[in-house]
Amino acid sequence: MSHKGLIYSFVAKGGVVLAEHTSFSGNFSTIAVQCLQKLPSSSSKYTYACDSHTFNFLLDNGFVFLVVADESVGRSMPFVFLERVKEDFKQRYGSNNKIEGPHPLADDNEDDDLFEDRFSIAYNLDREFGPRLKEHMQYCMEHPEEISKLSKLKAQITEVKGVMMDNIEKVLDRGEKIELLVDKTENLQFQADSFQRQGRQLRRKMWLQSLQMKLMIGGGILILIIILWLIACGDVTRLEDQFTKLMADQKTEFQTSLSSMSTDIAKLQASVAISSTTSKCRLLSHPPQPLFCPT
């Protein structure tokens, strides 16, 4: 059998189907009415499986909301659909709503035949609310992802409600009063605030200590750099002084050597001049002899 999704739906009260809709042929309505007659009153949700289909019932204030679904769609989508139908039905026909004219569920003449009254009410509601069932079925089938998310959200809410109810029952079983519970809640809130405040103070103190340590380390490194720089500058100054002194000593020695050399040269020049003068005098005192040539 092919997957059909949501197949058949109705709204009933007191064993009477008030509105229904289906786009498929089959004996779904007959089986659904038979199940309706056997519904227990101990719970608000029921599911019956029959021939690869599920018959899902939702009870609320005497009204019964049903949807027949293909078994492949699971259990979440049918009940999300029933919740949508229930809310729509309550908004339209709830006792708190203002409806112009006679209420569709009202019995104006109590003396009339009961079957005729029920038939008239069912006919009017089926004509008004039957198309709404069709719209809800189409919407759920066309938006499966949204329906799945909504189902998970409702399941979580139901779980949270269950946990809260269990906690409340445990509190009541222990005999604790609501005032004591409120006081405990306030104390817990105060302790939580105090813990957060202490946590912030501790984080601030640790941050300041870290900053102080970083500043101390940075200051020590800076002082060490300054000391090394001063030492280096002092060595350079001493080297410059020594170099200047060495150059001065070399200059003095060079000047002394130059002066000595000048003196020696002068002496040498004087000695040469004296020797030259002596030689000339010797030449003048001994005139040249005539040459003798033998005949």
PDB file of C-alpha atoms in Angstrom:
ATOM      1  CA  MET A   1       0.000   0.000   0.000  1.00  0.00           C
ATOM      2  CA  SER A   2       1.362   3.422  -0.908  1.00  0.00           C
ATOM      3  CA  HIS A   3       2.176   6.030   1.714  1.00  0.00           C
ATOM      4  CA  LYS A   4      -0.752   8.373   2.106  1.00  0.00           C
ATOM      5  CA  GLY A   5       0.257  10.386   5.179  1.00  0.00           C
ATOM      6  CA  LEU A   6      -2.804  11.761   6.982  1.00  0.00           C
ATOM      7  CA  ILE A   7      -5.872  10.021   5.609  1.00  0.00           C
ATOM      8  CA  TYR A   8      -8.998  10.702   7.650  1.00  0.00           C
ATOM      9  CA  SER A   9      -9.928  13.027  10.518  1.00  0.00           C
ATOM     10  CA  PHE A  10     -12.989  13.896  12.592  1.00  0.00           C
ATOM     11  CA  VAL A  11     -14.188  15.825  15.639  1.00  0.00           C
ATOM     12  CA  ALA A  12     -16.754  14.030  17.800  1.00  0.00           C
ATOM     13  CA  LYS A  13     -18.634  14.438  21.065  1.00  0.00           C
ATOM     14  CA  GLY A  14     -20.748  11.924  22.914  1.00  0.00           C
ATOM     15  CA  GLY A  15     -20.332   9.315  20.223  1.00  0.00           C
ATOM     16  CA  VAL A  16     -21.537  11.697  17.486  1.00  0.00           C
ATOM     17  CA  VAL A  17     -19.159  12.787  14.714  1.00  0.00           C
ATOM     18  CA  LEU A  18     -19.521  16.570  14.386  1.00  0.00           C
ATOM     19  CA  ALA A  19     -17.123  17.223  11.497  1.00  0.00           C
ATOM     20  CA  GLU A  20     -14.947  15.006   9.318  1.00  0.00           C
ATOM     21  CA  HIS A  21     -12.781  15.010   6.218  1.00  0.00           C
ATOM     22  CA  THR A  22     -10.981  12.505   4.011  1.00  0.00           C
ATOM     23  CA  SER A  23      -9.610  12.480   0.492  1.00  0.00           C
ATOM     24  CA  PHE A  24      -9.363   8.689   0.242  1.00  0.00           C
ATOM     25  CA  SER A  25     -11.826   5.858  -0.035  1.00  0.00           C
ATOM     26  CA  GLY A  26     -12.042   3.098   2.546  1.00  0.00           C
ATOM     27  CA  ASN A  27     -13.710   1.999   5.753  1.00  0.00           C
ATOM     28  CA  PHE A  28     -11.641   4.332   7.926  1.00  0.00           C
ATOM     29  CA  SER A  29     -14.700   6.111   9.323  1.00  0.00           C
ATOM     30  CA  THR A  30     -16.396   2.856  10.297  1.00  0.00           C
ATOM     31  CA  ILE A  31     -13.356   1.560  12.180  1.00  0.00           C
ATOM     32  CA  ALA A  32     -12.810   4.980  13.791  1.00  0.00           C
ATOM     33  CA  VAL A  33     -16.399   5.101  15.096  1.00  0.00           C
ATOM     34  CA  GLN A  34     -16.047   1.590  16.486  1.00  0.00           C
ATOM     35  CA  CYS A  35     -12.877   2.625  18.303  1.00  0.00           C
ATOM     36  CA  LEU A  36     -14.647   5.760  19.513  1.00  0.00           C
ATOM     37  CA  GLN A  37     -17.251   3.661  21.318  1.00  0.00           C
ATOM     38  CA  LYS A  38     -14.526   1.762  23.183  1.00  0.00           C
ATOM     39  CA  LEU A  39     -12.322   4.661  24.272  1.00  0.00           C
ATOM     40  CA  PRO A  40     -11.413   4.569  27.979  1.00  0.00           C
ATOM     41  CA  SER A  41     -11.556   7.778  29.991  1.00  0.00           C
ATOM     42  CA  SER A  42      -8.348   7.313  31.976  1.00  0.00           C
ATOM     43  CA  SER A  43      -6.068   9.141  29.540  1.00  0.00           C
ATOM     44  CA  SER A  44      -6.196  11.918  26.960  1.00  0.00           C
ATOM     45  CA  LYS A  45      -4.226  10.240  24.143  1.00  0.00           C
ATOM     46  CA  TYR A  46      -4.660   6.870  22.477  1.00  0.00           C
ATOM     47  CA  THR A  47      -3.257   5.171  19.419  1.00  0.00           C
ATOM     48  CA  TYR A  48      -4.577   1.990  17.784  1.00  0.00           C
ATOM     49  CA  ALA A  49      -2.745   0.207  14.980  1.00  0.00           C
ATOM     50  CA  CYS A  50      -4.717  -1.559  12.261  1.00  0.00           C
ATOM     51  CA  ASP A  51      -3.639  -2.764   8.807  1.00  0.00           C
ATOM     52  CA  SER A  52      -0.526  -0.504   8.469  1.00  0.00           C
ATOM     53  CA  HIS A  53      -2.521   2.481   9.751  1.00  0.00           C
ATOM     54  CA  THR A  54      -2.678   4.226  13.105  1.00  0.00           C
ATOM     55  CA  PHE A  55      -5.899   5.592  14.663  1.00  0.00           C
ATOM     56  CA  ASN A  56      -4.806   8.469  16.897  1.00  0.00           C
ATOM     57  CA  PHE A  57      -7.257   9.955  19.429  1.00  0.00           C
ATOM     58  CA  LEU A  58      -6.984  13.136  21.505  1.00  0.00           C
ATOM     59  CA  LEU A  59      -9.579  13.800  24.246  1.00  0.00           C
ATOM     60  CA  ASP A  60     -10.307  17.248  25.634  1.00  0.00           C
ATOM     61  CA  ASN A  61     -13.346  18.367  27.683  1.00  0.00           C
ATOM     62  CA  GLY A  62     -15.626  15.734  26.250  1.00  0.00           C
ATOM     63  CA  PHE A  63     -14.545  16.281  22.648  1.00  0.00           C
ATOM     64  CA  VAL A  64     -12.674  13.619  20.719  1.00  0.00           C
ATOM     65  CA  PHE A  65     -10.269  14.527  17.924  1.00  0.00           C
ATOM     66  CA  LEU A  66      -9.157  11.738  15.618  1.00  0.00           C
ATOM     67  CA  VAL A  67      -6.763  11.336  12.715  1.00  0.00           C
ATOM     68  CA  VAL A  68      -6.048   8.168  10.755  1.00  0.00           C
ATOM     69  CA  ALA A  69      -2.489   8.132   9.420  1.00  0.00           C
ATOM     70  CA  ASP A  70      -0.259   5.863   7.439  1.00  0.00           C
ATOM     71  CA  GLU A  71       2.021   4.009   9.837  1.00  0.00           C
ATOM     72  CA  SER A  72       5.106   5.334   8.009  1.00  0.00           C
ATOM     73  CA  VAL A  73       4.556   8.923   9.224  1.00  0.00           C
ATOM     74  CA  GLY A  74       5.217   7.876  12.818  1.00  0.00           C
ATOM     75  CA  ARG A  75       3.462   9.056  15.966  1.00  0.00           C
ATOM     76  CA  SER A  76       4.636  12.668  16.217  1.00  0.00           C
ATOM     77  CA  MET A  77       2.925  14.228  13.207  1.00  0.00           C
ATOM     78  CA  PRO A  78      -0.586  12.864  13.948  1.00  0.00           C
ATOM     79  CA  PHE A  79      -0.662  14.335  17.446  1.00  0.00           C
ATOM     80  CA  VAL A  80       0.787  17.664  16.295  1.00  0.00           C
ATOM     81  CA  PHE A  81      -2.043  17.738  13.772  1.00  0.00           C
ATOM     82  CA  LEU A  82      -4.604  16.920  16.488  1.00  0.00           C
ATOM     83  CA  GLU A  83      -3.237  19.701  18.717  1.00  0.00           C
ATOM     84  CA  ARG A  84      -3.616  22.187  15.858  1.00  0.00           C
ATOM     85  CA  VAL A  85      -7.178  21.014  15.209  1.00  0.00           C
ATOM     86  CA  LYS A  86      -8.059  21.183  18.909  1.00  0.00           C
ATOM     87  CA  GLU A  87      -6.749  24.742  19.280  1.00  0.00           C
ATOM     88  CA  ASP A  88      -8.571  25.856  16.122  1.00  0.00           C
ATOM     89  CA  PHE A  89     -11.802  24.213  17.268  1.00  0.00           C
ATOM     90  CA  LYS A  90     -11.605  25.793  20.731  1.00  0.00           C
ATOM     91  CA  GLN A  91     -10.942  29.222  19.253  1.00  0.00           C
ATOM     92  CA  ARG A  92     -13.959  28.914  16.998  1.00  0.00           C
ATOM     93  CA  TYR A  93     -16.447  27.184  19.253  1.00  0.00           C
ATOM     94  CA  GLY A  94     -15.120  27.617  22.777  1.00  0.00           C
ATOM     95  CA  SER A  95     -17.436  28.891  25.481  1.00  0.00           C
ATOM     96  CA  ASN A  96     -15.424  32.092  25.895  1.00  0.00           C
ATOM     97  CA  ASN A  97     -15.696  33.102  22.245  1.00  0.00           C
ATOM     98  CA  LYS A  98     -18.318  35.568  21.093  1.00  0.00           C
ATOM     99  CA  ILE A  99     -20.254  34.065  18.194  1.00  0.00           C
ATOM    100  CA  GLU A 100     -22.903  36.011  16.359  1.00  0.00           C
ATOM    101  CA  GLY A 101     -26.238  34.191  16.321  1.00  0.00           C
ATOM    102  CA  PRO A 102     -26.889  30.821  17.983  1.00  0.00           C
ATOM    103  CA  HIS A 103     -23.927  28.747  19.044  1.00  0.00           C
ATOM    104  CA  PRO A 104     -23.355  25.778  16.706  1.00  0.00           C
ATOM    105  CA  LEU A 105     -23.348  23.387  19.682  1.00  0.00           C
ATOM    106  CA  ALA A 106     -26.387  24.868  21.392  1.00  0.00           C
ATOM    107  CA  ASP A 107     -29.708  22.987  21.573  1.00  0.00           C
ATOM    108  CA  ASP A 108     -32.362  25.694  21.263  1.00  0.00           C
ATOM    109  CA  ASN A 109     -35.346  23.420  21.751  1.00  0.00           C
ATOM    110  CA  GLU A 110     -34.968  20.748  24.385  1.00  0.00           C
ATOM    111  CA  ASP A 111     -38.323  19.230  23.451  1.00  0.00           C
ATOM    112  CA  ASP A 112     -37.268  18.391  19.891  1.00  0.00           C
ATOM    113  CA  ASP A 113     -36.178  14.956  18.938  1.00  0.00           C
ATOM    114  CA  LEU A 114     -32.684  14.276  20.256  1.00  0.00           C
ATOM    115  CA  PHE A 115     -31.554  12.534  17.051  1.00  0.00           C
ATOM    116  CA  GLU A 116     -32.730  15.470  14.912  1.00  0.00           C
ATOM    117  CA  ASP A 117     -30.911  17.948  17.175  1.00  0.00           C
ATOM    118  CA  ARG A 118     -27.679  16.003  16.986  1.00  0.00           C
ATOM    119  CA  PHE A 119     -28.004  15.534  13.245  1.00  0.00           C
ATOM    120  CA  SER A 120     -28.582  19.279  12.764  1.00  0.00           C
ATOM    121  CA  ILE A 121     -25.589  20.209  14.930  1.00  0.00           C
ATOM    122  CA  ALA A 122     -23.346  17.683  13.181  1.00  0.00           C
ATOM    123  CA  TYR A 123     -24.466  18.843   9.775  1.00  0.00           C
ATOM    124  CA  ASN A 124     -23.762  22.504  10.558  1.00  0.00           C
ATOM    125  CA  LEU A 125     -20.349  21.801  12.080  1.00  0.00           C
ATOM    126  CA  ASP A 126     -19.320  19.453   9.296  1.00  0.00           C
ATOM    127  CA  ARG A 127     -20.168  22.138   6.753  1.00  0.00           C
ATOM    128  CA  GLU A 128     -18.185  24.780   8.687  1.00  0.00           C
ATOM    129  CA  PHE A 129     -15.277  22.871  10.179  1.00  0.00           C
ATOM    130  CA  GLY A 130     -14.789  20.083   7.632  1.00  0.00           C
ATOM    131  CA  PRO A 131     -12.804  22.350   5.265  1.00  0.00           C
ATOM    132  CA  ARG A 132     -10.653  23.407   8.213  1.00  0.00           C
ATOM    133  CA  LEU A 133      -9.708  19.764   8.815  1.00  0.00           C
ATOM    134  CA  LYS A 134      -8.654  19.524   5.175  1.00  0.00           C
ATOM    135  CA  GLU A 135      -6.499  22.669   5.476  1.00  0.00           C
ATOM    136  CA  HIS A 136      -4.767  21.381   8.585  1.00  0.00           C
ATOM    137  CA  MET A 137      -4.070  18.020   6.960  1.00  0.00           C
ATOM    138  CA  GLN A 138      -2.597  19.657   3.873  1.00  0.00           C
ATOM    139  CA  TYR A 139      -0.433  22.023   5.947  1.00  0.00           C
ATOM    140  CA  CYS A 140       1.025  19.201   8.063  1.00  0.00           C
ATOM    141  CA  MET A 141       1.804  17.107   4.988  1.00  0.00           C
ATOM    142  CA  GLU A 142       3.414  20.038   3.142  1.00  0.00           C
ATOM    143  CA  HIS A 143       5.565  21.190   6.102  1.00  0.00           C
ATOM    144  CA  PRO A 144       6.980  18.017   7.667  1.00  0.00           C
ATOM    145  CA  GLU A 145      10.175  19.700   8.930  1.00  0.00           C
ATOM    146  CA  GLU A 146       8.267  22.392  10.793  1.00  0.00           C
ATOM    147  CA  ILE A 147       5.905  19.794  12.240  1.00  0.00           C
ATOM    148  CA  SER A 148       8.874  17.685  13.357  1.00  0.00           C
ATOM    149  CA  LYS A 149      10.516  20.660  15.102  1.00  0.00           C
ATOM    150  CA  LEU A 150       7.220  21.584  16.743  1.00  0.00           C
ATOM    151  CA  SER A 151       6.771  18.011  17.915  1.00  0.00           C
ATOM    152  CA  LYS A 152      10.258  17.952  19.475  1.00  0.00           C
ATOM    153  CA  LEU A 153       9.615  21.285  21.166  1.00  0.00           C
ATOM    154  CA  LYS A 154       6.324  20.087  22.635  1.00  0.00           C
ATOM    155  CA  ALA A 155       7.995  16.887  23.794  1.00  0.00           C
ATOM    156  CA  GLN A 156      10.650  18.931  25.588  1.00  0.00           C
ATOM    157  CA  ILE A 157       7.999  21.147  27.172  1.00  0.00           C
ATOM    158  CA  THR A 158       6.070  18.085  28.292  1.00  0.00           C
ATOM    159  CA  GLU A 159       9.239  16.601  29.755  1.00  0.00           C
ATOM    160  CA  VAL A 160      10.014  19.821  31.618  1.00  0.00           C
ATOM    161  CA  LYS A 161       6.461  19.954  32.945  1.00  0.00           C
ATOM    162  CA  GLY A 162       6.779  16.366  34.094  1.00  0.00           C
ATOM    163  CA  VAL A 163      10.027  17.096  35.923  1.00  0.00           C
ATOM    164  CA  MET A 164       8.489  20.168  37.554  1.00  0.00           C
ATOM    165  CA  MET A 165       5.441  18.207  38.648  1.00  0.00           C
ATOM    166  CA  ASP A 166       7.669  15.489  40.096  1.00  0.00           C
ATOM    167  CA  ASN A 167       9.684  18.078  41.987  1.00  0.00           C
ATOM    168  CA  ILE A 168       6.545  19.734  43.313  1.00  0.00           C
ATOM    169  CA  GLU A 169       5.175  16.370  44.439  1.00  0.00           C
ATOM    170  CA  LYS A 170       8.456  15.568  46.172  1.00  0.00           C
ATOM    171  CA  VAL A 171       8.383  18.927  47.930  1.00  0.00           C
ATOM    172  CA  LEU A 172       4.817  18.390  49.037  1.00  0.00           C
ATOM    173  CA  ASP A 173       5.620  14.853  50.171  1.00  0.00           C
ATOM    174  CA  ARG A 174       8.424  16.165  52.352  1.00  0.00           C
ATOM    175  CA  GLY A 175       6.005  18.597  53.908  1.00  0.00           C
ATOM    176  CA  GLU A 176       7.954  21.710  52.981  1.00  0.00           C
ATOM    177  CA  LYS A 177       5.947  24.867  52.762  1.00  0.00           C
ATOM    178  CA  ILE A 178       5.901  27.164  49.754  1.00  0.00           C
ATOM    179  CA  GLU A 179       7.317  30.016  51.850  1.00  0.00           C
ATOM    180  CA  LEU A 180      10.296  27.873  52.803  1.00  0.00           C
ATOM    181  CA  LEU A 181      10.804  26.959  49.162  1.00  0.00           C
ATOM    182  CA  VAL A 182      10.743  30.648  48.207  1.00  0.00           C
ATOM    183  CA  ASP A 183      13.251  31.430  50.947  1.00  0.00           C
ATOM    184  CA  LYS A 184      15.533  28.675  49.675  1.00  0.00           C
ATOM    185  CA  THR A 185      15.219  29.990  46.166  1.00  0.00           C
ATOM    186  CA  GLU A 186      16.108  33.497  47.316  1.00  0.00           C
ATOM    187  CA  ASN A 187      19.056  32.135  49.305  1.00  0.00           C
ATOM    188  CA  LEU A 188      20.263  30.206  46.301  1.00  0.00           C
ATOM    189  CA  GLN A 189      19.944  33.317  44.167  1.00  0.00           C
ATOM    190  CA  PHE A 190      21.848  35.358  46.748  1.00  0.00           C
ATOM    191  CA  GLN A 191      24.572  32.701  46.931  1.00  0.00           C
ATOM    192  CA  ALA A 192      24.777  32.626  43.159  1.00  0.00           C
ATOM    193  CA  ASP A 193      25.128  36.422  43.022  1.00  0.00           C
ATOM    194  CA  SER A 194      27.748  36.337  45.775  1.00  0.00           C
ATOM    195  CA  PHE A 195      29.655  33.608  43.967  1.00  0.00           C
ATOM    196  CA  GLN A 196      29.617  35.618  40.744  1.00  0.00           C
ATOM    197  CA  ARG A 197      30.790  38.729  42.609  1.00  0.00           C
ATOM    198  CA  GLN A 198      33.614  36.823  44.313  1.00  0.00           C
ATOM    199  CA  GLY A 199      34.540  35.292  40.990  1.00  0.00           C
ATOM    200  CA  ARG A 200      34.805  38.734  39.395  1.00  0.00           C
ATOM    201  CA  GLN A 201      36.937  40.002  42.306  1.00  0.00           C
ATOM    202  CA  LEU A 202      39.210  36.965  42.083  1.00  0.00           C
ATOM    203  CA  ARG A 203      39.630  37.401  38.322  1.00  0.00           C
ATOM    204  CA  ARG A 204      40.424  41.113  38.827  1.00  0.00           C
ATOM    205  CA  LYS A 205      42.978  40.297  41.560  1.00  0.00           C
ATOM    206  CA  MET A 206      44.661  37.647  39.414  1.00  0.00           C
ATOM    207  CA  TRP A 207      44.768  40.077  36.496  1.00  0.00           C
ATOM    208  CA  LEU A 208      46.419  42.756  38.656  1.00  0.00           C
ATOM    209  CA  GLN A 209      48.968  40.265  39.969  1.00  0.00           C
ATOM    210  CA  SER A 210      49.760  39.153  36.443  1.00  0.00           C
ATOM    211  CA  LEU A 211      50.113  42.766  35.313  1.00  0.00           C
ATOM    212  CA  GLN A 212      52.372  43.547  38.280  1.00  0.00           C
ATOM    213  CA  MET A 213      54.594  40.560  37.517  1.00  0.00           C
ATOM    214  CA  LYS A 214      54.836  41.553  33.854  1.00  0.00           C
ATOM    215  CA  LEU A 215      55.765  45.137  34.809  1.00  0.00           C
ATOM    216  CA  MET A 216      58.448  43.891  37.221  1.00  0.00           C
ATOM    217  CA  ILE A 217      59.965  41.605  34.607  1.00  0.00           C
ATOM    218  CA  GLY A 218      59.824  44.353  31.971  1.00  0.00           C
ATOM    219  CA  GLY A 219      61.419  46.857  34.371  1.00  0.00           C
ATOM    220  CA  GLY A 220      64.217  44.416  35.247  1.00  0.00           C
ATOM    221  CA  ILE A 221      64.964  43.804  31.587  1.00  0.00           C
ATOM    222  CA  LEU A 222      64.986  47.554  30.898  1.00  0.00           C
ATOM    223  CA  ILE A 223      67.386  48.214  33.792  1.00  0.00           C
ATOM    224  CA  LEU A 224      69.706  45.435  32.571  1.00  0.00           C
ATOM    225  CA  ILE A 225      69.720  46.922  29.067  1.00  0.00           C
ATOM    226  CA  ILE A 226      70.564  50.380  30.485  1.00  0.00           C
ATOM    227  CA  ILE A 227      73.426  48.941  32.578  1.00  0.00           C
ATOM    228  CA  LEU A 228      74.860  47.085  29.572  1.00  0.00           C
ATOM    229  CA  TRP A 229      74.572  50.227  27.480  1.00  0.00           C
ATOM    230  CA  LEU A 230      76.402  52.296  30.111  1.00  0.00           C
ATOM    231  CA  ILE A 231      79.141  49.661  30.343  1.00  0.00           C
ATOM    232  CA  ALA A 232      79.502  49.618  26.588  1.00  0.00           C
ATOM    233  CA  CYS A 233      79.610  53.408  26.436  1.00  0.00           C
ATOM    234  CA  GLY A 234      82.298  53.468  29.182  1.00  0.00           C
ATOM    235  CA  ASP A 235      84.506  50.970  27.284  1.00  0.00           C
ATOM    236  CA  VAL A 236      84.255  53.015  24.118  1.00  0.00           C
ATOM    237  CA  THR A 237      85.251  56.168  25.989  1.00  0.00           C
ATOM    238  CA  ARG A 238      88.295  54.441  27.467  1.00  0.00           C
ATOM    239  CA  LEU A 239      89.257  53.100  24.060  1.00  0.00           C
ATOM    240  CA  GLU A 240      88.989  56.560  22.578  1.00  0.00           C
ATOM    241  CA  ASP A 241      91.176  57.997  25.360  1.00  0.00           C
ATOM    242  CA  GLN A 242      93.793  55.291  24.902  1.00  0.00           C
ATOM    243  CA  PHE A 243      93.782  55.775  21.134  1.00  0.00           C
ATOM    244  CA  THR A 244      94.130  59.553  21.533  1.00  0.00           C
ATOM    245  CA  LYS A 245      97.036  59.103  23.975  1.00  0.00           C
ATOM    246  CA  LEU A 246      98.698  56.601  21.655  1.00  0.00           C
ATOM    247  CA  MET A 247      98.395  58.966  18.710  1.00  0.00           C
ATOM    248  CA  ALA A 248      99.842  61.797  20.771  1.00  0.00           C
ATOM    249  CA  ASP A 249     102.778  59.639  21.836  1.00  0.00           C
ATOM    250  CA  GLN A 250     103.400  58.584  18.246  1.00  0.00           C
ATOM    251  CA  LYS A 251     103.207  62.196  17.121  1.00  0.00           C
ATOM    252  CA  THR A 252     105.717  63.249  19.784  1.00  0.00           C
ATOM    253  CA  GLU A 253     108.093  60.467  18.859  1.00  0.00           C
ATOM    254  CA  PHE A 254     107.758  61.309  15.170  1.00  0.00           C
ATOM    255  CA  GLN A 255     108.452  64.977  15.854  1.00  0.00           C
ATOM    256  CA  THR A 256     111.452  64.041  18.004  1.00  0.00           C
ATOM    257  CA  SER A 257     112.795  61.743  15.298  1.00  0.00           C
ATOM    258  CA  LEU A 258     112.194  64.392  12.669  1.00  0.00           C
ATOM    259  CA  SER A 259     114.028  66.978  14.746  1.00  0.00           C
ATOM    260  CA  SER A 260     116.943  64.598  15.298  1.00  0.00           C
ATOM    261  CA  MET A 261     117.082  63.829  11.611  1.00  0.00           C
ATOM    262  CA  SER A 262     117.073  67.547  10.808  1.00  0.00           C
ATOM    263  CA  THR A 263     119.967  68.068  13.191  1.00  0.00           C
ATOM    264  CA  ASP A 264     121.925  65.192  11.671  1.00  0.00           C
ATOM    265  CA  ILE A 265     121.279  66.479   8.170  1.00  0.00           C
ATOM    266  CA  ALA A 266     122.477  69.950   9.179  1.00  0.00           C
ATOM    267  CA  LYS A 267     125.613  68.461  10.699  1.00  0.00           C
ATOM    268  CA  LEU A 268     126.139  66.358   7.627  1.00  0.00           C
ATOM    269  CA  GLN A 269     125.719  69.389   5.376  1.00  0.00           C
ATOM    270  CA  ALA A 270     128.176  71.356   7.478  1.00  0.00           C
ATOM    271  CA  SER A 271     130.696  68.494   7.352  1.00  0.00           C
ATOM    272  CA  VAL A 272     130.338  68.223   3.600  1.00  0.00           C
ATOM    273  CA  ALA A 273     130.846  71.970   3.243  1.00  0.00           C
ATOM    274  CA  ILE A 274     133.998  71.838   5.356  1.00  0.00           C
ATOM    275  CA  SER A 275     135.389  68.907   3.390  1.00  0.00           C
ATOM    276  CA  SER A 276     134.784  70.686   0.115  1.00  0.00           C
ATOM    277  CA  THR A 277     136.554  73.796   1.280  1.00  0.00           C
ATOM    278  CA  THR A 278     139.608  71.795   2.412  1.00  0.00           C
ATOM    279  CA  SER A 279     139.911  70.037  -0.924  1.00  0.00           C
ATOM    280  CA  LYS A 280     139.905  73.312  -2.826  1.00  0.00           C
ATOM    281  CA  CYS A 281     142.618  74.694  -0.610  1.00  0.00           C
ATOM    282  CA  ARG A 282     144.828  71.667  -1.263  1.00  0.00           C
ATOM    283  CA  LEU A 283     144.474  72.050  -4.990  1.00  0.00           C
ATOM    284  CA  LEU A 284     145.561  75.653  -4.863  1.00  0.00           C
ATOM    285  CA  SER A 285     148.713  74.921  -2.793  1.00  0.00           C
ATOM    286  CA  HIS A 286     150.053  72.362  -5.215  1.00  0.00           C
ATOM    287  CA  PRO A 287     150.031  73.731  -8.792  1.00  0.00           C
ATOM    288  CA  PRO A 288     150.072  71.212 -11.543  1.00  0.00           C
ATOM    289  CA  GLN A 289     153.438  69.896 -12.766  1.00  0.00           C
ATOM    290  CA  PRO A 290     154.345  70.063 -16.454  1.00  0.00           C
ATOM    291  CA  LEU A 291     154.323  66.874 -18.284  1.00  0.00           C
ATOM    292  CA  PHE A 292     157.677  65.490 -19.457  1.00  0.00           C
ATOM    293  CA  CYS A 293     157.836  63.874 -22.766  1.00  0.00           C
ATOM    294  CA  PRO A 294     160.983  62.011 -23.832  1.00  0.00           C
ATOM    295  CA  THR A 295     162.360  62.780 -27.155  1.00  0.00           C
TER     296      THR A 295
END
